[in-house]
CSV table of C-alpha atoms in Angstrom, one decimal:
chain,number,residue,atom,x,y,z
A,1,UNK,CA,-9.5,-18.5,33.1
A,2,UNK,CA,-11.0,-17.6,36.5
A,3,UNK,CA,-9.2,-14.2,36.3
A,4,UNK,CA,-10.8,-13.6,32.9
A,5,UNK,CA,-14.3,-14.5,34.2
A,6,UNK,CA,-13.9,-12.0,37.0
A,7,UNK,CA,-12.8,-9.3,34.6
A,8,UNK,CA,-15.8,-10.0,32.3
A,9,UNK,CA,-18.3,-9.8,35.2
A,10,UNK,CA,-16.9,-6.5,36.4
A,11,UNK,CA,-17.4,-4.9,32.9
A,12,UNK,CA,-21.0,-6.0,32.2
A,13,UNK,CA,-22.6,-2.9,33.5
A,14,UNK,CA,-20.3,-0.6,31.5
A,15,UNK,CA,-20.7,0.9,28.0
A,16,UNK,CA,-18.0,-0.1,25.5
A,17,UNK,CA,-16.2,3.3,25.8
A,18,UNK,CA,-16.3,3.0,29.6
A,19,UNK,CA,-15.0,-0.6,29.3
A,20,UNK,CA,-12.0,0.6,27.3
A,21,UNK,CA,-11.3,3.4,29.8
A,22,UNK,CA,-11.6,1.0,32.7
A,23,UNK,CA,-9.3,-1.5,31.2
A,24,UNK,CA,-6.7,1.1,30.3
A,25,UNK,CA,-6.5,2.2,33.9
A,26,UNK,CA,-6.9,-1.0,35.9
A,27,UNK,CA,-5.9,-4.1,33.9
A,28,UNK,CA,-2.5,-5.7,34.5
A,29,UNK,CA,-1.8,-5.7,30.8
A,30,UNK,CA,-2.0,-1.9,30.6
A,31,UNK,CA,1.1,-0.1,29.7
A,32,UNK,CA,2.1,3.4,31.0
A,33,UNK,CA,3.4,4.4,27.6
A,34,UNK,CA,0.2,6.3,26.5
A,35,UNK,CA,-3.6,6.4,26.8
A,36,UNK,CA,-6.3,6.3,24.2
A,37,UNK,CA,-6.5,9.8,23.0
A,38,UNK,CA,-9.9,11.3,22.5
A,39,UNK,CA,-8.9,13.9,20.0
A,40,UNK,CA,-10.9,17.1,20.0
A,41,UNK,CA,-9.5,18.2,16.7
A,42,UNK,CA,-11.7,15.9,14.7
A,43,UNK,CA,-14.8,17.2,16.6
A,44,UNK,CA,-14.0,20.9,15.9
A,45,UNK,CA,-16.8,22.4,13.8
A,46,UNK,CA,-14.3,24.4,11.7
A,47,UNK,CA,-12.4,21.3,10.9
A,48,UNK,CA,-15.5,19.4,10.0
A,49,UNK,CA,-16.7,22.2,7.7
A,50,UNK,CA,-13.3,22.5,6.0
A,51,UNK,CA,-13.2,18.7,5.6
A,52,UNK,CA,-16.6,18.7,3.9
A,53,UNK,CA,-15.5,21.6,1.7
A,54,UNK,CA,-12.5,19.6,0.5
A,55,UNK,CA,-14.6,16.4,0.0
A,56,UNK,CA,-17.1,18.3,-2.2
A,57,UNK,CA,-14.2,19.8,-4.2
A,58,UNK,CA,-12.6,16.4,-4.8
A,59,UNK,CA,-15.9,14.9,-6.1
A,60,UNK,CA,-16.7,17.9,-8.3
A,61,UNK,CA,-13.2,17.8,-9.8
A,62,UNK,CA,-13.5,14.1,-10.5
A,63,UNK,CA,-16.8,14.7,-12.3
A,64,UNK,CA,-15.4,17.6,-14.4
A,65,UNK,CA,-14.7,17.3,-18.1
A,66,UNK,CA,-11.9,19.9,-18.2
A,67,UNK,CA,-8.6,18.4,-19.5
A,68,UNK,CA,-6.1,17.4,-16.8
A,69,UNK,CA,-3.0,19.5,-16.6
A,70,UNK,CA,0.5,18.1,-15.8
A,71,UNK,CA,2.4,19.2,-12.7
A,72,UNK,CA,4.4,22.4,-13.0
A,73,UNK,CA,8.2,21.9,-13.5
A,74,UNK,CA,10.3,22.9,-10.5
A,75,UNK,CA,12.4,25.9,-11.2
A,76,UNK,CA,15.8,24.6,-9.9
A,77,UNK,CA,17.7,27.3,-8.0
A,78,UNK,CA,14.8,29.8,-8.2
A,79,UNK,CA,12.4,28.9,-5.4
A,80,UNK,CA,9.6,31.3,-4.7
A,81,UNK,CA,9.4,32.8,-1.2
A,82,UNK,CA,6.2,31.5,0.4
A,83,UNK,CA,5.2,33.2,3.6
A,84,UNK,CA,3.1,31.7,6.4
A,85,UNK,CA,3.7,34.7,8.6
A,86,UNK,CA,0.0,35.3,9.2
A,87,UNK,CA,-0.4,31.8,10.7
A,88,UNK,CA,3.1,30.8,12.0
A,89,UNK,CA,6.1,32.5,13.4
A,90,UNK,CA,9.4,31.8,11.6
A,91,UNK,CA,10.5,29.6,14.4
A,92,UNK,CA,7.5,27.4,14.2
A,93,UNK,CA,7.6,27.2,10.5
A,94,UNK,CA,11.2,25.9,10.7
A,95,UNK,CA,10.2,23.5,13.5
A,96,UNK,CA,7.4,22.0,11.4
A,97,UNK,CA,9.5,21.7,8.3
A,98,UNK,CA,12.3,20.0,10.2
A,99,UNK,CA,9.8,17.6,11.7
A,100,UNK,CA,8.4,16.8,8.2
A,101,UNK,CA,11.8,15.9,6.9
A,102,UNK,CA,12.9,13.9,9.9
A,103,UNK,CA,9.7,12.2,11.0
A,104,UNK,CA,6.8,12.5,8.6
A,105,UNK,CA,8.4,12.1,5.2
A,106,UNK,CA,9.9,8.7,6.1
A,107,UNK,CA,6.4,7.4,6.7
A,108,UNK,CA,5.3,8.5,3.3
A,109,UNK,CA,8.5,7.2,1.7
A,110,UNK,CA,8.7,3.9,3.4
A,111,UNK,CA,8.3,2.0,0.1
A,112,UNK,CA,10.3,4.5,-1.9
A,113,UNK,CA,14.1,4.6,-1.5
A,114,UNK,CA,14.2,7.6,-3.8
A,115,UNK,CA,12.5,9.6,-1.0
A,116,UNK,CA,10.0,11.3,-3.3
A,117,UNK,CA,8.1,12.9,-0.4
A,118,UNK,CA,11.2,13.9,1.5
A,119,UNK,CA,13.2,15.4,-1.3
A,120,UNK,CA,11.3,15.9,-4.6
A,121,UNK,CA,7.9,16.9,-3.2
A,122,UNK,CA,9.6,19.1,-0.6
A,123,UNK,CA,11.5,20.8,-3.5
A,124,UNK,CA,8.2,21.2,-5.4
A,125,UNK,CA,6.5,22.8,-2.4
A,126,UNK,CA,8.9,25.9,-2.8
A,127,UNK,CA,6.9,26.8,-5.9
A,128,UNK,CA,3.5,25.5,-4.9
A,129,UNK,CA,1.9,27.3,-1.9
A,130,UNK,CA,-0.9,24.7,-1.5
A,131,UNK,CA,1.7,21.9,-1.3
A,132,UNK,CA,3.8,23.9,1.2
A,133,UNK,CA,0.9,24.5,3.5
A,134,UNK,CA,-0.3,20.9,3.2
A,135,UNK,CA,3.2,19.8,4.4
A,136,UNK,CA,3.2,22.2,7.3
A,137,UNK,CA,-0.4,21.1,8.2
A,138,UNK,CA,0.5,17.4,8.3
A,139,UNK,CA,3.7,18.0,10.2
A,140,UNK,CA,2.1,20.2,12.8
A,141,UNK,CA,-0.8,17.7,13.2
A,142,UNK,CA,1.7,14.9,13.9
A,143,UNK,CA,3.5,17.0,16.6
A,144,UNK,CA,0.1,17.9,18.2
A,145,UNK,CA,-0.9,14.2,18.3
A,146,UNK,CA,2.5,13.0,19.5
A,147,UNK,CA,2.8,15.7,22.2
A,148,UNK,CA,-0.9,15.5,23.1
A,149,UNK,CA,-1.5,19.2,22.5
A,150,UNK,CA,-5.1,20.2,23.3
A,151,UNK,CA,-7.4,23.1,22.4
A,152,UNK,CA,-5.0,25.1,20.2
A,153,UNK,CA,-4.2,23.7,16.8
A,154,UNK,CA,-1.8,25.3,14.3
A,155,UNK,CA,-2.7,22.4,12.0
A,156,UNK,CA,-6.3,23.5,11.7
A,157,UNK,CA,-5.3,26.9,10.3
A,158,UNK,CA,-2.7,25.4,8.0
A,159,UNK,CA,-5.2,22.8,6.8
A,160,UNK,CA,-7.8,25.5,6.0
A,161,UNK,CA,-5.1,27.5,4.1
A,162,UNK,CA,-4.0,24.5,2.1
A,163,UNK,CA,-7.6,23.8,1.1
A,164,UNK,CA,-8.1,27.5,0.1
A,165,UNK,CA,-4.9,27.4,-2.0
A,166,UNK,CA,-5.6,24.0,-3.6
A,167,UNK,CA,-9.1,25.0,-4.7
A,168,UNK,CA,-8.0,26.8,-8.0
A,169,UNK,CA,-5.7,23.8,-8.7
A,170,UNK,CA,-8.6,21.4,-8.4
A,171,UNK,CA,-10.8,23.6,-10.6
A,172,UNK,CA,-8.1,23.6,-13.2
A,173,UNK,CA,-7.6,19.8,-12.8
A,174,UNK,CA,-3.9,20.4,-12.2
A,175,UNK,CA,-2.1,17.2,-11.1
A,176,UNK,CA,-0.3,19.0,-8.3
A,177,UNK,CA,-3.6,19.1,-6.6
A,178,UNK,CA,-3.6,15.3,-6.3
A,179,UNK,CA,-0.3,15.4,-4.3
A,180,UNK,CA,-1.8,18.1,-2.0
A,181,UNK,CA,-4.9,16.1,-1.4
A,182,UNK,CA,-3.1,12.8,-0.6
A,183,UNK,CA,-1.0,14.7,2.0
A,184,UNK,CA,-4.2,16.2,3.5
A,185,UNK,CA,-5.8,12.8,3.4
A,186,UNK,CA,-2.9,11.6,5.6
A,187,UNK,CA,-3.6,14.4,8.1
A,188,UNK,CA,-7.3,13.3,8.2
A,189,UNK,CA,-6.3,9.6,8.7
A,190,UNK,CA,-4.0,10.3,11.6
A,191,UNK,CA,-6.7,10.9,14.2
A,192,UNK,CA,-9.9,9.7,12.4
A,193,UNK,CA,-12.1,7.1,14.0
A,194,UNK,CA,-12.0,3.7,12.2
A,195,UNK,CA,-15.5,4.0,10.9
A,196,UNK,CA,-14.6,7.2,9.0
A,197,UNK,CA,-11.5,6.0,7.2
A,198,UNK,CA,-13.3,5.1,3.9
A,199,UNK,CA,-15.1,8.4,3.9
A,200,UNK,CA,-11.7,10.3,4.0
A,201,UNK,CA,-10.3,8.1,1.2
A,202,UNK,CA,-13.2,8.3,-1.2
A,203,UNK,CA,-12.3,11.7,-2.7
A,204,UNK,CA,-8.7,10.7,-3.4
A,205,UNK,CA,-9.9,7.5,-5.0
A,206,UNK,CA,-12.2,9.4,-7.3
A,207,UNK,CA,-9.3,11.7,-8.4
A,208,UNK,CA,-6.9,8.8,-9.1
A,209,UNK,CA,-9.7,7.1,-11.2
A,210,UNK,CA,-10.5,10.3,-13.1
A,211,UNK,CA,-6.9,11.4,-13.7
A,212,UNK,CA,-5.9,7.8,-14.7
A,213,UNK,CA,-2.9,7.7,-12.4
A,214,UNK,CA,-1.8,4.2,-11.5
A,215,UNK,CA,1.0,2.3,-9.8
A,216,UNK,CA,3.1,2.4,-12.9
A,217,UNK,CA,2.6,6.0,-13.9
A,218,UNK,CA,6.3,6.8,-13.1
A,219,UNK,CA,7.9,9.7,-11.3
A,220,UNK,CA,6.3,11.7,-8.4
A,221,UNK,CA,2.7,10.6,-9.2
A,222,UNK,CA,3.6,6.9,-9.0
A,223,UNK,CA,5.0,7.5,-5.5
A,224,UNK,CA,1.9,9.4,-4.5
A,225,UNK,CA,-0.3,6.6,-5.9
A,226,UNK,CA,1.4,4.0,-3.6
A,227,UNK,CA,1.2,6.2,-0.6
A,228,UNK,CA,-2.6,6.4,-1.2
A,229,UNK,CA,-2.8,2.7,-2.0
A,230,UNK,CA,-1.4,1.7,1.4
A,231,UNK,CA,-4.1,3.8,3.1
A,232,UNK,CA,-6.8,2.3,0.8
A,233,UNK,CA,-5.6,-1.2,1.8
A,234,UNK,CA,-5.6,-0.2,5.5
A,235,UNK,CA,-9.3,0.9,5.1
A,236,UNK,CA,-10.1,-2.5,3.5
A,237,UNK,CA,-8.4,-4.4,6.4
A,238,UNK,CA,-10.3,-2.3,9.0
A,239,UNK,CA,-13.6,-3.4,7.4
A,240,UNK,CA,-12.9,-7.0,8.5
A,241,UNK,CA,-13.8,-8.7,5.3
A,242,UNK,CA,-16.8,-6.6,4.3
A,243,UNK,CA,-15.2,-4.1,1.8
A,244,UNK,CA,-12.5,-4.2,-0.8
A,245,UNK,CA,-10.3,-1.2,-1.7
A,246,UNK,CA,-12.1,1.9,-2.9
A,247,UNK,CA,-10.0,2.2,-6.0
A,248,UNK,CA,-10.7,-0.9,-8.1
A,249,UNK,CA,-7.7,-3.1,-8.5
A,250,UNK,CA,-7.7,-2.9,-12.3
A,251,UNK,CA,-7.0,0.8,-11.8
A,252,UNK,CA,-3.8,0.0,-10.0
A,253,UNK,CA,-2.2,-1.4,-13.2
A,254,UNK,CA,-1.6,0.3,-16.6
A,255,UNK,CA,-4.7,0.5,-18.7
A,256,UNK,CA,-5.5,-2.8,-20.5
A,257,UNK,CA,-3.3,-4.9,-18.3
A,258,UNK,CA,-4.9,-8.2,-17.3
A,259,UNK,CA,-4.5,-9.2,-13.6
A,260,UNK,CA,-2.7,-12.3,-14.7
A,261,UNK,CA,0.2,-10.1,-15.9
A,262,UNK,CA,0.6,-8.3,-12.6
A,263,UNK,CA,3.3,-10.6,-11.2
A,264,UNK,CA,5.5,-10.2,-14.3
A,265,UNK,CA,4.9,-6.5,-14.3
A,266,UNK,CA,6.0,-5.9,-10.7
A,267,UNK,CA,9.0,-8.3,-11.1
A,268,UNK,CA,10.2,-6.7,-14.3
A,269,UNK,CA,10.2,-3.3,-12.7
A,270,UNK,CA,13.5,-4.4,-11.2
A,271,UNK,CA,13.2,-2.5,-8.0
A,272,UNK,CA,12.9,-3.6,-4.3
A,273,UNK,CA,10.4,-0.8,-3.9
A,274,UNK,CA,8.1,-2.2,-6.6
A,275,UNK,CA,8.4,-5.7,-5.2
A,276,UNK,CA,7.3,-4.3,-1.9
A,277,UNK,CA,4.4,-2.6,-3.6
A,278,UNK,CA,3.5,-5.9,-5.1
A,279,UNK,CA,2.7,-7.1,-1.6
A,280,UNK,CA,0.3,-4.2,-1.1
A,281,UNK,CA,-1.4,-5.2,-4.4
A,282,UNK,CA,-1.6,-8.9,-3.4
A,283,UNK,CA,-3.0,-8.2,0.1
A,284,UNK,CA,-5.6,-5.9,-1.5
A,285,UNK,CA,-6.5,-8.7,-3.8
A,286,UNK,CA,-7.1,-10.9,-0.8
A,287,UNK,CA,-9.4,-8.3,0.7
A,288,UNK,CA,-11.2,-8.0,-2.6
A,289,UNK,CA,-11.8,-11.8,-2.7
A,290,UNK,CA,-13.0,-12.0,0.9
A,291,UNK,CA,-15.4,-9.0,0.4
A,292,UNK,CA,-16.8,-10.6,-2.8
A,293,UNK,CA,-17.3,-13.9,-1.0
A,294,UNK,CA,-18.9,-12.3,2.0
A,295,UNK,CA,-21.3,-10.3,-0.2
A,296,UNK,CA,-22.2,-13.4,-2.2
A,297,UNK,CA,-22.9,-15.7,0.7
A,298,UNK,CA,-24.3,-13.3,3.3
A,299,UNK,CA,-25.9,-10.6,1.3
A,300,UNK,CA,-27.0,-12.6,-1.7
A,301,UNK,CA,-25.1,-10.3,-4.1
A,302,UNK,CA,-24.8,-11.7,-7.6
A,303,UNK,CA,-21.1,-11.0,-8.1
A,304,UNK,CA,-20.2,-14.4,-9.5
A,305,UNK,CA,-18.2,-15.5,-6.4
A,306,UNK,CA,-19.7,-18.9,-6.3
A,307,UNK,CA,-18.0,-21.8,-4.4
A,308,UNK,CA,-16.1,-23.0,-7.4
A,309,UNK,CA,-15.0,-19.5,-8.5
A,310,UNK,CA,-14.0,-18.6,-5.0
A,311,UNK,CA,-11.9,-21.8,-4.7
A,312,UNK,CA,-10.2,-21.0,-8.0
A,313,UNK,CA,-9.4,-17.4,-7.0
A,314,UNK,CA,-8.3,-18.5,-3.5
A,315,UNK,CA,-5.8,-21.1,-4.8
A,316,UNK,CA,-4.4,-18.7,-7.4
A,317,UNK,CA,-3.9,-16.0,-4.7
A,318,UNK,CA,-2.3,-18.5,-2.3
A,319,UNK,CA,0.2,-19.5,-4.9
A,320,UNK,CA,1.0,-15.9,-5.6
A,321,UNK,CA,1.7,-15.2,-1.9
A,322,UNK,CA,4.0,-18.2,-1.7
A,323,UNK,CA,5.8,-17.2,-4.8
A,324,UNK,CA,6.3,-13.7,-3.4
A,325,UNK,CA,8.1,-15.1,-0.4
A,326,UNK,CA,10.1,-17.6,-2.5
A,327,UNK,CA,11.2,-15.2,-5.2
A,328,UNK,CA,12.0,-12.2,-3.0
A,329,UNK,CA,15.0,-10.2,-4.2
A,330,UNK,CA,17.9,-10.2,-1.7
A,331,UNK,CA,17.0,-6.6,-0.6
A,332,UNK,CA,13.6,-7.7,0.6
A,333,UNK,CA,14.9,-10.7,2.5
A,334,UNK,CA,15.7,-10.4,6.3
A,335,UNK,CA,19.3,-9.8,7.2
A,336,UNK,CA,18.9,-11.6,10.5
A,337,UNK,CA,16.4,-14.0,12.1
A,338,UNK,CA,16.5,-15.2,15.7
A,339,UNK,CA,14.2,-17.4,17.7
A,340,UNK,CA,12.5,-15.8,20.7
A,341,UNK,CA,9.7,-16.2,23.2
A,342,UNK,CA,7.0,-15.6,22.6
A,343,UNK,CA,7.9,-14.1,19.3
A,344,UNK,CA,10.9,-14.4,17.0
A,345,UNK,CA,13.0,-11.4,15.9
A,346,UNK,CA,13.1,-10.7,12.1
A,347,UNK,CA,15.4,-7.8,11.0
A,348,UNK,CA,15.3,-6.0,7.7
A,349,UNK,CA,17.4,-3.2,6.2
A,350,UNK,CA,15.1,-2.2,3.4
A,351,UNK,CA,12.3,0.0,4.7
A,352,UNK,CA,9.7,-1.5,2.3
A,353,UNK,CA,10.7,-5.0,3.2
A,354,UNK,CA,9.4,-4.5,6.8
A,355,UNK,CA,5.8,-3.7,6.0
A,356,UNK,CA,5.5,-5.7,2.8
A,357,UNK,CA,6.5,-8.9,4.5
A,358,UNK,CA,4.0,-8.2,7.3
A,359,UNK,CA,1.3,-7.7,4.7
A,360,UNK,CA,2.1,-11.0,3.1
A,361,UNK,CA,1.8,-12.8,6.4
A,362,UNK,CA,-1.4,-10.9,7.0
A,363,UNK,CA,-2.8,-12.0,3.6
A,364,UNK,CA,-1.9,-15.6,4.4
A,365,UNK,CA,-3.8,-15.5,7.7
A,366,UNK,CA,-6.9,-14.0,6.0
A,367,UNK,CA,-6.8,-16.7,3.3
A,368,UNK,CA,-6.3,-19.5,5.8
A,369,UNK,CA,-9.3,-18.2,7.8
A,370,UNK,CA,-11.5,-19.3,4.9
A,371,UNK,CA,-9.7,-22.2,3.2
A,372,UNK,CA,-12.0,-23.8,0.6
A,373,UNK,CA,-12.8,-27.5,1.0
A,374,UNK,CA,-11.1,-28.5,-2.2
A,375,UNK,CA,-7.7,-26.9,-1.3
A,376,UNK,CA,-5.1,-29.5,-0.5
A,377,UNK,CA,-2.2,-27.8,1.3
A,378,UNK,CA,0.9,-29.6,2.4
A,379,UNK,CA,1.5,-29.1,6.1
A,380,UNK,CA,4.3,-26.5,6.7
A,381,UNK,CA,4.9,-23.3,8.6
A,382,UNK,CA,3.2,-21.4,5.8
A,383,UNK,CA,-0.1,-23.2,6.5
A,384,UNK,CA,-0.1,-22.2,10.2
A,385,UNK,CA,-1.9,-19.1,11.0
A,386,UNK,CA,-0.1,-18.9,14.4
A,387,UNK,CA,3.3,-19.0,12.7
A,388,UNK,CA,2.3,-16.1,10.4
A,389,UNK,CA,0.9,-14.2,13.4
A,390,UNK,CA,4.2,-14.6,15.4
A,391,UNK,CA,6.2,-13.5,12.3
A,392,UNK,CA,4.1,-10.3,12.2
A,393,UNK,CA,4.8,-9.4,15.8
A,394,UNK,CA,8.5,-10.5,15.5
A,395,UNK,CA,9.0,-8.1,12.6
A,396,UNK,CA,7.5,-5.1,14.6
A,397,UNK,CA,9.6,-5.9,17.6
A,398,UNK,CA,12.9,-6.0,15.7
A,399,UNK,CA,12.5,-3.1,13.3
A,400,UNK,CA,12.4,0.4,14.8
A,401,UNK,CA,11.8,2.4,11.6
A,402,UNK,CA,9.0,4.8,12.4
A,403,UNK,CA,7.5,4.8,8.9
A,404,UNK,CA,6.7,1.1,9.2
A,405,UNK,CA,5.1,1.4,12.7
A,406,UNK,CA,1.9,2.9,11.4
A,407,UNK,CA,1.5,0.3,8.7
A,408,UNK,CA,1.8,-2.4,11.3
A,409,UNK,CA,-1.5,-1.7,13.2
A,410,UNK,CA,-3.9,-3.8,11.1
A,411,UNK,CA,-1.4,-6.7,10.8
A,412,UNK,CA,-0.9,-6.6,14.6
A,413,UNK,CA,-4.7,-6.7,15.1
A,414,UNK,CA,-5.2,-9.6,12.7
A,415,UNK,CA,-2.3,-11.5,14.3
A,416,UNK,CA,-3.2,-10.6,17.9
A,417,UNK,CA,-6.7,-12.2,17.6
A,418,UNK,CA,-4.9,-15.6,17.3
A,419,UNK,CA,-3.0,-15.5,20.6
A,420,UNK,CA,-4.2,-17.1,23.8
A,421,UNK,CA,-1.4,-16.5,26.3
A,422,UNK,CA,-1.4,-13.4,28.5
A,423,UNK,CA,2.3,-12.7,27.8
A,424,UNK,CA,1.5,-12.6,24.1
A,425,UNK,CA,-1.4,-10.3,24.8
A,426,UNK,CA,0.7,-8.0,26.9
A,427,UNK,CA,3.4,-7.6,24.2
A,428,UNK,CA,0.9,-6.9,21.4
A,429,UNK,CA,-0.8,-4.2,23.6
A,430,UNK,CA,2.6,-2.6,24.3
A,431,UNK,CA,3.5,-2.7,20.6
A,432,UNK,CA,0.2,-0.9,19.7
A,433,UNK,CA,0.6,1.6,22.4
A,434,UNK,CA,4.2,2.3,21.4
A,435,UNK,CA,3.1,3.1,17.9
A,436,UNK,CA,0.8,5.8,19.0
A,437,UNK,CA,3.3,7.2,21.6
A,438,UNK,CA,6.1,7.2,19.0
A,439,UNK,CA,4.3,8.5,15.9
A,440,UNK,CA,1.2,10.3,17.1
A,441,UNK,CA,-1.0,8.1,14.8
A,442,UNK,CA,-4.3,7.0,16.5
A,443,UNK,CA,-3.8,3.2,17.1
A,444,UNK,CA,-5.0,2.4,20.6
A,445,UNK,CA,-8.6,2.0,19.5
A,446,UNK,CA,-7.6,-1.5,18.3
A,447,UNK,CA,-6.6,-2.5,21.8
A,448,UNK,CA,-10.2,-2.5,23.0
A,449,UNK,CA,-11.1,-4.7,20.0
A,450,UNK,CA,-8.4,-7.2,20.9
A,451,UNK,CA,-9.4,-7.2,24.6
A,452,UNK,CA,-13.0,-8.1,23.6
A,453,UNK,CA,-11.6,-10.9,21.5
A,454,UNK,CA,-9.4,-12.2,24.3
A,455,UNK,CA,-12.3,-12.1,26.8
A,456,UNK,CA,-11.0,-9.4,29.1
A,457,UNK,CA,-14.0,-7.2,28.4
């Protein structure tokens, strides 16, 4: 405690950004794996102008009354030759495509064992230049982030070209445009500051709403929907209880489906992937409930989330979370669990099981943070926030799949706030740093938030 007090006094004269920098360089918990990256890409005027152009296109498309066109069929065996010679050498083009297949597509496909982004969408890109350039842009941005490349960005030119090429598809309300825009949204998310996440997601949310694409649409568009939904949930988690997902949850289900039918719908899909997606849906419902309650109690919003209504929704959600854990298909269950200090090790073989289980533990912590007075829960590990927090960290420690690292950031933040021991703090910090060092996704901004919570800053 004395050490913490000395740390706090030394930071009082510093701004928050300076505090973060000071801690990164001096504190004993700091890890040499990586530093907080101040990415110049997101401050580039050309990028900012291109991003605003795309945002305007998305909203104007969403408001258009032109009928939506289905995606073009892929002409098997007859791919068009798409040249990027004006932007990339042949060597770089191959490098970015290889990186997409090996590193980036597994992130996008982590809840999809059919590997829609890695196989089907890659195949489609051979006949869709906008999609081809979006893939190259995302892959090059990931390598720039991972390798800390400064000042020269292939991704910026590729991003601009993808926007130019997707513009006529958006004007025609072609569904291929939705795929392109979700991939470009991933690029924007990779290095965006936390406060900008929802702004990047809004345009895609408007398209899904307008095009009536949901989590049960089938085929490529269903896979693209769940890729977007995970980002939407992440934005809601970042808001710390003040916002729900941008795309209303009734839009996640087929038209006319009551939320009470959701559990049956996901279960009857008969796939481990859809059961994992059910965890995304449930965690999003928790965020929705917390946001409604916050707005009702703190902002006086008349949304009907009174004490009794809140308690009823809370208990229904709590039961759904426990049933998710109890009724997991064997493919979603861990293949090995081992006790450990300070965290256990929980190993999975199904990609989607890794992140979906973390999300269920996260949702349980969020609900337990605001348990209604009338709830009567039997004491068990499931009613312990600390147990859920340790499970989250144990899952990240035991499962190296890169696609599930990015999705772990917000669960690690929510879990990390509950720890009091310096060894626990150190491991959480190293986990978060390793995510950015391994994947290139901006994650280290959450470390400063945790250090403030722990009292080091």
